[in-house]
Amino acid sequence: MITRETQTIGPRRNIRAKRVLFVFNSNEHLGVTWLSATLKAAGHDVRLAFDPQPFRGEPLVRIEPLVRLLDCTDHIVKTAKEFDPDVICYSCYTDNFRWMLATASAIKRALPRTVNVFGGVHVLAAPEATMSYPQVDAVVLGESFEALPELVAAVEMGHVPPGIPNVWSRDGNEIVRNSIRPYFDDLDCLPIRDFTLFYDQVPAMETNYLTMTSLGCPQSCSFCSVEMYNRTYAEIGDRRRVRRRSVEHVMAELRAVKARGRVRQVSFMDAIFTLNRNWLEDFLDAYREEIGLPFWAYTYPGLVNRELAEGLAGAGCRMITMGVQSGSRKIRRSSMNRSETGDRIQGTADTLRSAGIQLAVDKIIGSPGETAADRKQDIELFRSLHPDRLLTFPLSYYPGTSLVPQGVDAGIFTEEEASRLEHGDLSPQPTRGPMIEAPLAYRAQRILLAMIPLPGGHRRSLDRWVWRLAHLPGSEMVERFLVALNALRIGDTKFTYLVRLTIAQMWMSIHRRIRPGAGRPDPRRNASQVSDSIDLRREVESIAGNPPSDTMTRTSG
Ligand code: SF4
């Protein structure tokens, strides 16, 4: 039995320490670990209820029957009941929003006085839609570093007091809507993130250490949620797009995780790791001296010169991902709001490769207005880049991005369908648009793109054969096979990590499903427990229905 105590919390005294539960699925979440560290530093008891969901699209693939078979929502509810938290935090992106709603609904029935708080990128895009669900007691809009600790400290007896900036809450039937505050200023004030929150449950995650040295991005690509953040904060007069931690602050974190002895590689998740050359040169010196682990990062066309590329390689950079997204300048400019030229993309690719860094490039297919001529330019540019890895993602329309009005204008979906995106219904995406009008052309394009990194895979003579191959049933699997084959060929450690993580999370899900009280109906459980579990699974399946089959859930520079 957990007892509630009165403790000293931060600068304020006699505030009761709260129990806070984070609910998350599929993968490690940097924001959750930072918020957990901040809440723990303030004296609160923080835990994580994690559903591994290894086949929900993250970390690697989506396989719908396995999503249902390995669903662990009732384990989440059981964890919540045992912990009996004051506040439960749900970090939402559009793809997991409906699962979060279903889980929050089940928890609300079991713990009616616990405050369900929704936050994350989807909530900033659709606060009204989020608050339209009765299981949501409050939302935190934008960055939560200050707002969430204030909310947790203020919650009493299931009630969120009004007046906390960034927070919307309920007052009877009314919704109290507070405006957002400017971005949190001094990232060096943040404690070292609470990485054990996830690693204690999924130790395999620790081999690929994720971190960020900066927050934000100076670009405003139309398909990316960063553009929505830039726009939202500009409306309150905060035009800072990038905030950065000091070299020493990042190094303190990396020293701490390296001392645990399990990390094999570091992934810098900054939108553009190479943005600030002076900062990066200082950081690379320190990293090379004290950490020395292989690492991976994102860059943007035009933001790496030869000296920097050599510095990155010398410090252990094995691979850099550059978002190219389209070979057509017209599509980059008019659909994606990206102004770089083909020459600039080519120059950055050549610079990285000549420094001995593996080049990974991303390509988004199916942009509004994309034609056969644009697809031809795609193939030409990507062949000339000679990437070591090339991944394609069908375009996804996420609420709050400026791409959604473009999709409506292009007749890809209606206003009504666009508003359904705000409720996490991604089903309009695959029903219309260029990929639906020319499915064979896109299937052939994906195969051709996947062949490019392979030896001889950029030959024009392949085009005719691939076009024939695209007509065969099941040919969409060819692209995935080629991507996996190439990953093994180049020794892509991120790919092998994701395979290991998927296997670890699958075993974790199976274990939870067969444990009495946490998974499949067990004969020792009484009839009402079994019936609760079946009802919950039905609810999750019905609320979480209509998922996209293959959506882009990450952005890249
Ligand atoms: S896609 Fe990348 S470069 Fe573009 S806005 Fe998003 S994070 Fe920035």
Coordinates of C-alpha atoms and ligand atoms in Angstrom, one line a residue:
M1 CA 0.0 0.0 0.0
I2 CA 1.5 3.4 -1.0
T3 CA 1.0 6.1 1.5
R4 CA 0.7 9.8 0.6
E5 CA 3.1 12.1 2.4
T6 CA 3.5 15.8 2.7
Q7 CA 7.0 16.7 1.5
T8 CA 8.9 19.8 0.6
I9 CA 8.7 20.4 -3.1
G10 CA 11.1 22.8 -4.9
P11 CA 10.9 26.3 -3.5
R12 CA 7.4 25.8 -2.1
R13 CA 6.7 24.0 1.2
N14 CA 3.8 21.9 2.4
I15 CA 2.7 20.9 -1.1
R16 CA 1.6 17.3 -1.0
A17 CA 3.8 15.0 -3.1
K18 CA 1.7 13.6 -5.9
R19 CA 1.7 10.3 -7.7
V20 CA 2.0 10.8 -11.5
L21 CA 1.7 8.1 -14.1
F22 CA 2.8 8.6 -17.7
V23 CA 1.0 6.4 -20.3
F24 CA 2.9 5.8 -23.5
N25 CA 3.3 3.2 -26.3
S26 CA 5.7 1.8 -28.8
N27 CA 8.9 3.7 -28.3
E28 CA 11.0 5.8 -26.0
H29 CA 9.7 9.4 -25.7
L30 CA 12.3 12.1 -24.9
G31 CA 9.8 14.6 -23.7
V32 CA 8.3 12.2 -21.2
T33 CA 11.7 11.4 -19.7
W34 CA 12.5 15.1 -19.3
L35 CA 9.1 15.8 -17.7
S36 CA 9.5 12.8 -15.4
A37 CA 12.9 14.1 -14.3
T38 CA 11.5 17.5 -13.6
L39 CA 8.6 16.1 -11.6
K40 CA 10.8 13.8 -9.6
A41 CA 13.2 16.7 -8.9
A42 CA 10.1 18.5 -7.4
G43 CA 9.5 15.5 -5.1
H44 CA 6.7 13.7 -6.9
D45 CA 6.5 9.9 -7.4
V46 CA 6.5 9.2 -11.1
R47 CA 6.0 5.9 -13.0
L48 CA 5.4 4.8 -16.5
A49 CA 2.7 2.5 -17.9
F50 CA 4.1 1.4 -21.2
D51 CA 2.4 -0.7 -23.9
P52 CA 5.3 -1.9 -26.2
Q53 CA 3.0 -2.4 -29.3
P54 CA 5.8 -3.7 -31.4
F55 CA 3.7 -3.9 -34.6
R56 CA 1.9 -0.5 -34.5
G57 CA 4.3 1.1 -37.1
E58 CA 6.9 2.0 -34.5
P59 CA 9.6 1.0 -34.1
L60 CA 9.6 -0.9 -37.4
V61 CA 6.5 -2.2 -39.1
R62 CA 2.7 -2.2 -38.8
I63 CA 1.0 -5.6 -38.8
E64 CA -2.7 -5.1 -37.9
P65 CA -3.6 -8.6 -36.6
L66 CA -0.6 -8.6 -34.3
V67 CA -1.5 -5.1 -33.0
R68 CA -4.8 -6.6 -31.8
L69 CA -3.3 -9.9 -30.6
L70 CA -0.6 -8.2 -28.5
D71 CA -2.6 -5.3 -27.1
C72 CA -1.7 -4.7 -23.5
T73 CA -4.2 -2.0 -22.6
D74 CA -5.6 -4.0 -19.7
H75 CA -2.0 -4.2 -18.3
I76 CA -1.9 -0.4 -18.4
V77 CA -5.3 -0.2 -16.5
K78 CA -4.0 -2.7 -14.0
T79 CA -0.8 -0.7 -13.4
A80 CA -2.9 2.5 -13.0
K81 CA -5.2 0.8 -10.5
E82 CA -2.3 -0.5 -8.4
F83 CA -0.5 2.9 -8.4
D84 CA -3.6 5.0 -7.9
P85 CA -2.1 8.2 -9.2
D86 CA -3.3 11.7 -8.7
V87 CA -2.5 12.6 -12.3
I88 CA -2.1 10.5 -15.4
C89 CA -0.3 12.1 -18.4
Y90 CA -0.9 11.0 -22.0
S91 CA 1.6 12.2 -24.6
C92 CA -0.3 12.2 -27.9
Y93 CA 0.7 12.3 -31.5
T94 CA -2.1 11.8 -34.1
D95 CA -1.3 8.2 -34.7
N96 CA -1.7 7.1 -31.1
F97 CA -4.4 9.6 -30.2
R98 CA -7.4 7.2 -30.4
W99 CA -5.5 4.5 -28.5
M100 CA -4.8 7.1 -25.8
L101 CA -8.5 8.1 -25.7
A102 CA -9.6 4.4 -25.3
T103 CA -7.0 3.9 -22.6
A104 CA -8.0 7.0 -20.7
S105 CA -11.6 6.0 -20.9
A106 CA -11.0 2.6 -19.4
I107 CA -8.8 4.2 -16.6
K108 CA -11.5 6.8 -15.9
R109 CA -14.0 4.1 -15.2
A110 CA -11.6 2.4 -12.8
L111 CA -10.3 5.6 -11.2
P112 CA -12.9 8.4 -11.6
R113 CA -11.1 10.9 -9.3
T114 CA -7.8 10.7 -11.1
V115 CA -7.0 13.6 -13.4
N116 CA -6.4 12.6 -17.0
V117 CA -4.1 15.2 -18.7
F118 CA -3.5 15.1 -22.4
G119 CA -0.5 16.8 -24.0
G120 CA 1.8 16.5 -27.0
V121 CA 1.8 17.6 -30.6
H122 CA -1.6 16.3 -31.5
V123 CA -3.2 18.2 -28.6
L124 CA -1.6 21.5 -29.7
A125 CA -3.0 20.9 -33.1
A126 CA -6.5 20.0 -31.9
P127 CA -7.2 21.3 -28.4
E128 CA -11.0 21.7 -28.9
A129 CA -11.4 18.2 -30.4
T130 CA -9.3 16.8 -27.5
M131 CA -11.4 18.5 -24.8
S132 CA -14.6 17.2 -26.5
Y133 CA -13.9 13.8 -24.9
P134 CA -15.2 13.5 -21.4
Q135 CA -12.4 11.2 -20.2
V136 CA -10.0 14.2 -20.8
D137 CA -9.9 16.4 -17.7
A138 CA -7.3 18.9 -18.9
V139 CA -4.8 19.5 -21.7
V140 CA -1.4 21.1 -21.7
L141 CA -0.7 23.1 -24.9
G142 CA 2.8 23.5 -26.3
E143 CA 5.8 22.9 -24.1
S144 CA 5.1 21.5 -20.7
F145 CA 8.4 22.0 -18.8
E146 CA 6.7 24.6 -16.6
A147 CA 3.0 24.0 -17.0
L148 CA 2.9 20.3 -16.1
P149 CA 4.8 20.7 -12.8
E150 CA 2.5 23.6 -11.9
L151 CA -0.6 21.6 -12.8
V152 CA 0.6 18.5 -10.8
A153 CA 1.4 20.7 -7.7
A154 CA -2.0 22.4 -7.9
V155 CA -4.2 19.4 -8.4
E156 CA -6.3 18.5 -5.4
M157 CA -9.1 15.9 -5.1
G158 CA -9.3 15.4 -8.8
H159 CA -9.7 19.1 -9.5
V160 CA -7.4 21.3 -11.7
P161 CA -7.5 24.9 -10.5
P162 CA -8.0 27.6 -13.2
G163 CA -5.3 30.1 -14.2
I164 CA -2.3 27.9 -15.2
P165 CA -0.8 29.2 -18.4
N166 CA -0.8 26.6 -21.2
V167 CA -3.5 24.6 -19.5
W168 CA -7.1 24.1 -20.5
S169 CA -9.3 22.4 -17.9
R170 CA -13.0 21.9 -16.9
D171 CA -15.0 24.0 -14.6
G172 CA -18.4 22.2 -14.4
N173 CA -19.6 22.2 -18.0
E174 CA -17.3 25.1 -19.0
I175 CA -13.8 24.8 -20.4
V176 CA -11.3 27.2 -18.9
R177 CA -8.9 28.2 -21.7
N178 CA -5.6 29.7 -20.6
S179 CA -3.2 31.2 -23.2
I180 CA 0.2 29.7 -23.7
R181 CA 3.4 31.3 -22.2
P182 CA 6.6 31.9 -24.2
Y183 CA 9.0 29.0 -24.7
F184 CA 11.0 27.7 -21.7
D185 CA 14.2 29.7 -21.8
D186 CA 17.1 28.1 -20.1
L187 CA 17.4 24.4 -21.2
D188 CA 20.4 24.0 -18.9
C189 CA 18.0 24.2 -15.9
L190 CA 16.5 20.9 -17.0
P191 CA 17.7 17.9 -14.9
I192 CA 19.3 15.0 -16.7
R193 CA 16.4 13.2 -18.4
D194 CA 14.9 10.2 -16.6
F195 CA 16.0 7.6 -19.1
T196 CA 15.6 4.7 -16.7
L197 CA 11.8 5.3 -16.9
F198 CA 11.8 3.4 -20.2
Y199 CA 15.1 1.4 -19.8
D200 CA 13.8 -0.4 -16.7
Q201 CA 11.0 -1.8 -18.7
V202 CA 12.7 -2.3 -22.1
P203 CA 16.5 -2.7 -21.5
A204 CA 17.1 -3.1 -25.2
M205 CA 16.3 0.6 -25.7
E206 CA 19.4 1.6 -23.9
T207 CA 21.8 0.3 -26.6
N208 CA 20.7 3.2 -28.9
Y209 CA 20.8 6.3 -26.7
L210 CA 18.5 9.0 -27.9
T211 CA 19.0 12.6 -27.0
M212 CA 18.6 16.2 -28.2
T213 CA 21.1 19.1 -27.9
S214 CA 18.6 21.7 -29.1
L215 CA 14.8 22.1 -29.4
G216 CA 13.0 23.5 -32.5
C217 CA 13.9 24.1 -36.1
P218 CA 14.4 27.2 -38.2
Q219 CA 12.6 25.6 -41.2
S220 CA 8.8 25.5 -41.7
C221 CA 8.2 22.5 -44.0
S222 CA 4.5 22.3 -44.8
F223 CA 4.1 18.6 -43.7
C224 CA 5.9 19.0 -40.4
S225 CA 4.4 19.8 -37.0
V226 CA 7.4 22.1 -36.2
E227 CA 5.8 24.6 -38.6
M228 CA 2.7 24.6 -36.3
Y229 CA 4.8 25.2 -33.2
N230 CA 6.7 28.1 -35.0
R231 CA 3.4 29.6 -36.1
T232 CA 1.7 29.2 -32.7
Y233 CA 4.5 30.7 -30.7
A234 CA 5.0 33.6 -33.2
E235 CA 1.3 34.5 -32.6
I236 CA 2.2 35.3 -28.9
G237 CA 5.3 37.2 -30.0
D238 CA 7.9 34.4 -29.4
R239 CA 9.8 34.1 -32.6
R240 CA 12.7 32.0 -31.3
R241 CA 12.8 28.9 -33.4
V242 CA 15.8 27.1 -31.9
R243 CA 17.0 26.9 -28.3
R244 CA 20.2 25.1 -27.4
R245 CA 21.7 23.4 -24.4
S246 CA 25.3 24.1 -23.4
V247 CA 28.0 21.7 -24.4
E248 CA 28.6 20.9 -20.7
H249 CA 24.9 20.2 -20.1
V250 CA 24.8 17.7 -22.9
M251 CA 28.1 16.1 -21.9
A252 CA 27.0 15.6 -18.3
E253 CA 24.0 13.6 -19.6
L254 CA 26.2 11.6 -22.0
R255 CA 28.8 10.9 -19.3
A256 CA 26.0 9.6 -17.0
V257 CA 24.6 7.2 -19.6
K258 CA 28.0 6.0 -20.8
A259 CA 28.9 5.2 -17.2
R260 CA 26.1 2.6 -17.1
G261 CA 28.0 0.7 -19.7
R262 CA 25.1 -0.4 -22.0
V263 CA 24.9 2.2 -24.7
R264 CA 26.4 1.2 -28.0
Q265 CA 25.5 4.2 -30.2
V266 CA 24.0 7.6 -29.8
S267 CA 21.2 9.1 -31.9
F268 CA 21.0 12.9 -31.9
M269 CA 17.4 13.6 -32.6
D270 CA 17.8 17.4 -33.1
A271 CA 15.9 18.6 -36.1
I272 CA 19.2 19.8 -37.7
F273 CA 22.2 18.7 -35.7
T274 CA 24.6 20.7 -37.8
L275 CA 22.8 24.0 -37.5
N276 CA 25.2 25.9 -35.3
R277 CA 28.7 25.3 -36.5
N278 CA 30.6 26.9 -33.6
W279 CA 28.6 25.1 -31.0
L280 CA 29.1 21.8 -32.9
E281 CA 32.8 22.2 -33.2
D282 CA 33.2 22.6 -29.4
F283 CA 30.8 19.8 -28.8
L284 CA 32.6 17.4 -31.2
D285 CA 35.9 18.0 -29.4
A286 CA 34.4 17.1 -26.0
Y287 CA 32.5 14.2 -27.4
R288 CA 35.5 12.7 -29.2
E289 CA 37.6 13.0 -26.0
E290 CA 35.1 11.6 -23.4
I291 CA 32.4 9.7 -25.2
G292 CA 33.7 8.4 -28.5
L293 CA 30.7 6.2 -29.3
P294 CA 29.4 5.9 -32.9
F295 CA 26.6 8.3 -33.5
W296 CA 23.9 9.3 -36.0
A297 CA 22.1 12.6 -36.6
Y298 CA 20.0 14.7 -39.0
T299 CA 21.2 17.5 -41.3
Y300 CA 19.7 19.8 -43.9
P301 CA 20.9 20.6 -47.4
G302 CA 23.6 23.3 -47.3
L303 CA 24.4 23.0 -43.6
V304 CA 27.5 20.9 -43.6
N305 CA 30.9 22.0 -45.1
R306 CA 34.0 19.9 -45.6
E307 CA 35.7 20.9 -42.2
L308 CA 32.5 20.1 -40.3
A309 CA 32.0 16.8 -42.1
E310 CA 35.5 15.8 -41.3
G311 CA 35.0 16.8 -37.7
L312 CA 31.8 14.8 -37.5
A313 CA 33.5 11.7 -39.0
G314 CA 36.5 12.1 -36.6
A315 CA 34.2 12.2 -33.6
G316 CA 32.5 9.0 -34.5
C317 CA 29.6 10.0 -36.8
R318 CA 28.7 6.9 -38.8
M319 CA 25.6 8.0 -40.6
I320 CA 23.7 11.3 -41.3
T321 CA 20.2 11.5 -42.5
M322 CA 19.3 14.3 -44.9
G323 CA 15.7 14.9 -45.7
V324 CA 15.6 15.5 -49.5
Q325 CA 11.9 14.6 -49.8
S326 CA 11.5 15.4 -53.5
G327 CA 13.7 15.5 -56.6
S328 CA 11.3 18.1 -58.1
R329 CA 12.1 21.7 -57.2
K330 CA 8.5 22.6 -58.0
I331 CA 7.2 20.1 -55.4
R332 CA 9.8 21.1 -52.8
R333 CA 8.8 24.8 -53.2
S334 CA 5.1 24.7 -53.8
S335 CA 4.0 21.7 -51.7
M336 CA 6.7 21.4 -49.1
N337 CA 7.8 25.0 -48.5
R338 CA 11.5 24.0 -48.9
S339 CA 13.6 26.3 -50.9
E340 CA 16.9 24.4 -51.4
T341 CA 18.2 23.8 -54.9
G342 CA 19.2 20.4 -56.4
D343 CA 22.8 21.7 -56.5
R344 CA 22.8 22.4 -52.8
I345 CA 21.4 18.9 -52.0
Q346 CA 24.0 17.3 -54.2
G347 CA 26.8 19.4 -52.6
T348 CA 25.9 18.3 -49.1
A349 CA 25.6 14.7 -50.2
D350 CA 29.0 14.8 -51.8
T351 CA 30.6 16.5 -48.8
L352 CA 29.3 13.9 -46.4
R353 CA 30.2 10.9 -48.5
S354 CA 33.7 12.2 -49.2
A355 CA 34.3 12.5 -45.4
G356 CA 33.4 8.8 -45.1
I357 CA 30.0 9.4 -43.4
Q358 CA 27.2 7.1 -44.6
L359 CA 24.5 9.1 -46.3
A360 CA 20.9 8.3 -45.6
V361 CA 18.2 10.2 -47.4
D362 CA 14.4 10.4 -46.9
K363 CA 11.8 10.8 -49.7
I364 CA 8.2 11.6 -49.3
I365 CA 5.9 10.3 -52.0
G366 CA 2.4 11.4 -53.1
S367 CA 2.5 15.2 -52.6
P368 CA -0.4 17.2 -53.9
G369 CA 0.2 18.1 -57.5
E370 CA 2.9 15.5 -58.0
T371 CA 3.1 14.3 -61.7
A372 CA 4.9 11.7 -63.8
A373 CA 7.5 14.4 -64.6
D374 CA 8.1 15.0 -60.9
R375 CA 8.5 11.3 -60.3
K376 CA 11.1 11.2 -63.1
Q377 CA 13.0 14.0 -61.5
D378 CA 12.9 12.1 -58.2
I379 CA 14.6 9.1 -59.7
E380 CA 17.2 11.3 -61.4
L381 CA 18.2 13.3 -58.3
F382 CA 18.3 10.3 -55.9
R383 CA 20.4 8.3 -58.4
S384 CA 22.9 11.2 -58.6
L385 CA 23.2 11.4 -54.8
H386 CA 24.5 7.8 -54.4
P387 CA 22.9 7.4 -51.0
D388 CA 23.9 4.5 -48.7
R389 CA 20.3 4.3 -47.5
L390 CA 17.1 5.6 -49.0
L391 CA 13.7 5.4 -47.2
T392 CA 10.4 6.4 -48.8
F393 CA 7.4 7.5 -46.8
P394 CA 3.9 8.1 -48.2
L395 CA 2.8 11.6 -47.4
S396 CA 0.7 11.9 -44.3
Y397 CA -1.6 14.8 -43.5
Y398 CA -1.3 15.8 -39.9
P399 CA -3.7 18.2 -38.3
G400 CA -2.4 21.7 -37.6
T401 CA 0.2 21.5 -40.5
S402 CA -0.2 23.9 -43.4
L403 CA -0.3 20.8 -45.7
V404 CA -3.9 20.1 -44.6
P405 CA -5.5 23.2 -46.4
Q406 CA -3.4 22.2 -49.4
G407 CA -4.9 18.8 -49.4
V408 CA -8.4 20.3 -49.2
D409 CA -7.6 22.7 -52.1
A410 CA -6.3 19.8 -54.2
G411 CA -9.5 17.8 -53.6
I412 CA -7.7 15.1 -51.7
F413 CA -10.2 15.4 -48.9
T414 CA -13.1 17.5 -47.9
E415 CA -13.2 20.1 -45.0
E416 CA -15.3 17.6 -43.1
E417 CA -12.7 14.8 -43.6
A418 CA -10.0 17.3 -42.6
S419 CA -11.8 18.0 -39.3
R420 CA -11.8 14.2 -38.6
L421 CA -8.0 14.3 -38.6
E422 CA -8.3 16.3 -35.4
H423 CA -10.0 13.3 -33.8
G424 CA -7.1 11.1 -34.8
D425 CA -9.0 9.6 -37.7
L426 CA -6.4 9.2 -40.4
S427 CA -8.6 7.3 -42.8
P428 CA -9.1 10.1 -45.4
Q429 CA -5.4 9.8 -46.2
P430 CA -5.3 6.7 -48.4
T431 CA -8.6 7.2 -50.3
R432 CA -7.7 10.0 -52.7
G433 CA -4.7 11.9 -54.1
P434 CA -1.9 11.1 -56.6
M435 CA -1.0 7.7 -55.0
I436 CA -4.6 6.5 -55.5
E437 CA -4.7 7.8 -59.1
A438 CA -1.5 6.2 -60.2
P439 CA -0.9 3.2 -57.8
L440 CA 1.3 1.2 -60.2
A441 CA 3.5 4.2 -61.0
Y442 CA 4.1 4.7 -57.3
R443 CA 4.7 1.1 -56.6
A444 CA 7.3 1.0 -59.4
Q445 CA 8.8 4.3 -58.1
R446 CA 9.2 2.9 -54.6
I447 CA 10.9 -0.2 -55.9
L448 CA 13.2 1.9 -58.1
L449 CA 14.1 4.1 -55.2
A450 CA 14.8 1.2 -52.9
M451 CA 17.2 -0.3 -55.5
I452 CA 19.3 2.9 -55.8
P453 CA 21.6 2.3 -52.8
L454 CA 22.3 -1.3 -53.9
P455 CA 25.2 -2.1 -56.2
G456 CA 24.2 -1.5 -59.8
G457 CA 20.7 -0.3 -58.6
H458 CA 20.9 3.1 -60.2
R459 CA 21.0 1.7 -63.8
R460 CA 18.4 3.2 -66.2
S461 CA 18.0 -0.2 -67.9
L462 CA 16.2 -1.4 -64.7
D463 CA 13.3 1.0 -65.3
R464 CA 11.4 -1.2 -67.8
W465 CA 11.8 -4.4 -65.7
V466 CA 10.7 -2.7 -62.5
W467 CA 7.6 -1.3 -64.3
R468 CA 6.7 -4.9 -65.2
L469 CA 7.4 -6.2 -61.7
A470 CA 5.1 -3.5 -60.2
H471 CA 2.2 -5.2 -62.1
L472 CA 2.6 -8.5 -60.2
P473 CA 0.5 -9.1 -57.0
G474 CA 2.5 -8.7 -53.8
S475 CA 5.2 -6.6 -55.5
E476 CA 4.8 -3.9 -52.8
M477 CA 6.8 -6.3 -50.5
V478 CA 9.7 -6.1 -52.9
E479 CA 10.5 -2.6 -51.7
R480 CA 10.6 -3.7 -48.1
F481 CA 12.8 -6.6 -48.9
L482 CA 15.3 -4.4 -50.8
V483 CA 15.4 -1.9 -47.9
A484 CA 16.1 -4.7 -45.4
L485 CA 18.7 -6.3 -47.8
N486 CA 20.5 -3.0 -48.2
A487 CA 20.5 -2.3 -44.4
L488 CA 22.2 -5.6 -43.9
R489 CA 24.7 -4.9 -46.7
I490 CA 25.8 -1.6 -45.2
G491 CA 25.8 -2.8 -41.6
D492 CA 23.1 -0.3 -40.7
T493 CA 23.2 -0.4 -36.9
K494 CA 20.0 1.6 -36.6
F495 CA 18.2 -1.0 -38.6
T496 CA 19.6 -3.9 -36.5
Y497 CA 18.8 -2.0 -33.3
L498 CA 15.1 -1.6 -34.5
V499 CA 14.9 -5.3 -35.3
R500 CA 16.3 -6.2 -31.8
L501 CA 13.9 -3.7 -30.2
T502 CA 10.9 -5.1 -32.0
I503 CA 11.8 -8.6 -30.9
A504 CA 12.3 -7.5 -27.3
Q505 CA 9.0 -5.6 -27.3
M506 CA 7.2 -8.6 -28.8
W507 CA 8.4 -10.8 -26.0
M508 CA 7.4 -8.2 -23.5
S509 CA 3.9 -8.0 -24.9
I510 CA 3.6 -11.8 -25.0
H511 CA 4.7 -12.0 -21.4
R512 CA 2.1 -9.4 -20.3
R513 CA -0.6 -11.1 -22.3
I514 CA -0.1 -14.5 -20.7
R515 CA 0.4 -13.2 -17.2
P516 CA -2.7 -13.8 -15.1
G517 CA -4.5 -10.5 -14.5
A518 CA -2.6 -8.7 -17.3
G519 CA -3.5 -10.4 -20.5
R520 CA -5.6 -13.2 -22.0
P521 CA -8.6 -14.4 -20.1
D522 CA -7.3 -16.8 -17.4
P523 CA -9.4 -19.5 -15.9
R524 CA -8.3 -18.5 -12.4
R525 CA -9.8 -15.0 -12.9
N526 CA -13.5 -14.6 -12.1
A527 CA -16.1 -14.0 -14.7
S528 CA -16.4 -10.3 -14.2
Q529 CA -12.6 -9.7 -14.6
V530 CA -12.6 -11.7 -17.8
S531 CA -15.6 -9.8 -19.1
D532 CA -14.0 -6.4 -18.2
S533 CA -10.9 -7.4 -20.2
I534 CA -12.9 -8.4 -23.2
D535 CA -15.0 -5.3 -23.1
L536 CA -11.9 -3.1 -22.8
R537 CA -10.2 -4.8 -25.8
R538 CA -13.4 -4.3 -27.9
E539 CA -13.4 -0.6 -26.8
V540 CA -9.8 -0.1 -27.8
E541 CA -10.4 -1.8 -31.1
S542 CA -13.4 0.3 -31.9
I543 CA -12.0 3.7 -30.7
A544 CA -8.6 3.0 -32.1
G545 CA -10.0 1.9 -35.5
N546 CA -9.2 3.2 -39.0
P547 CA -5.4 3.4 -38.5
P548 CA -3.3 4.2 -41.5
S549 CA -1.5 1.3 -43.0
D550 CA 1.8 3.0 -43.6
T551 CA 2.2 6.5 -42.4
M552 CA 5.2 8.7 -41.8
T553 CA 5.4 9.3 -38.1
R554 CA 8.8 11.0 -38.0
T555 CA 10.1 14.2 -39.5
S556 CA 13.6 14.7 -40.7
G557 CA 15.7 17.5 -41.7
Ligands
SF4_1 S1 10.9 18.5 -41.7 FE1 12.8 18.8 -40.6 S2 13.7 20.6 -41.5 FE2 11.5 20.6 -42.0 S3 10.5 21.8 -40.4 FE3 10.4 19.6 -39.8 S4 12.2 19.3 -38.5 FE4 12.6 21.2 -39.7

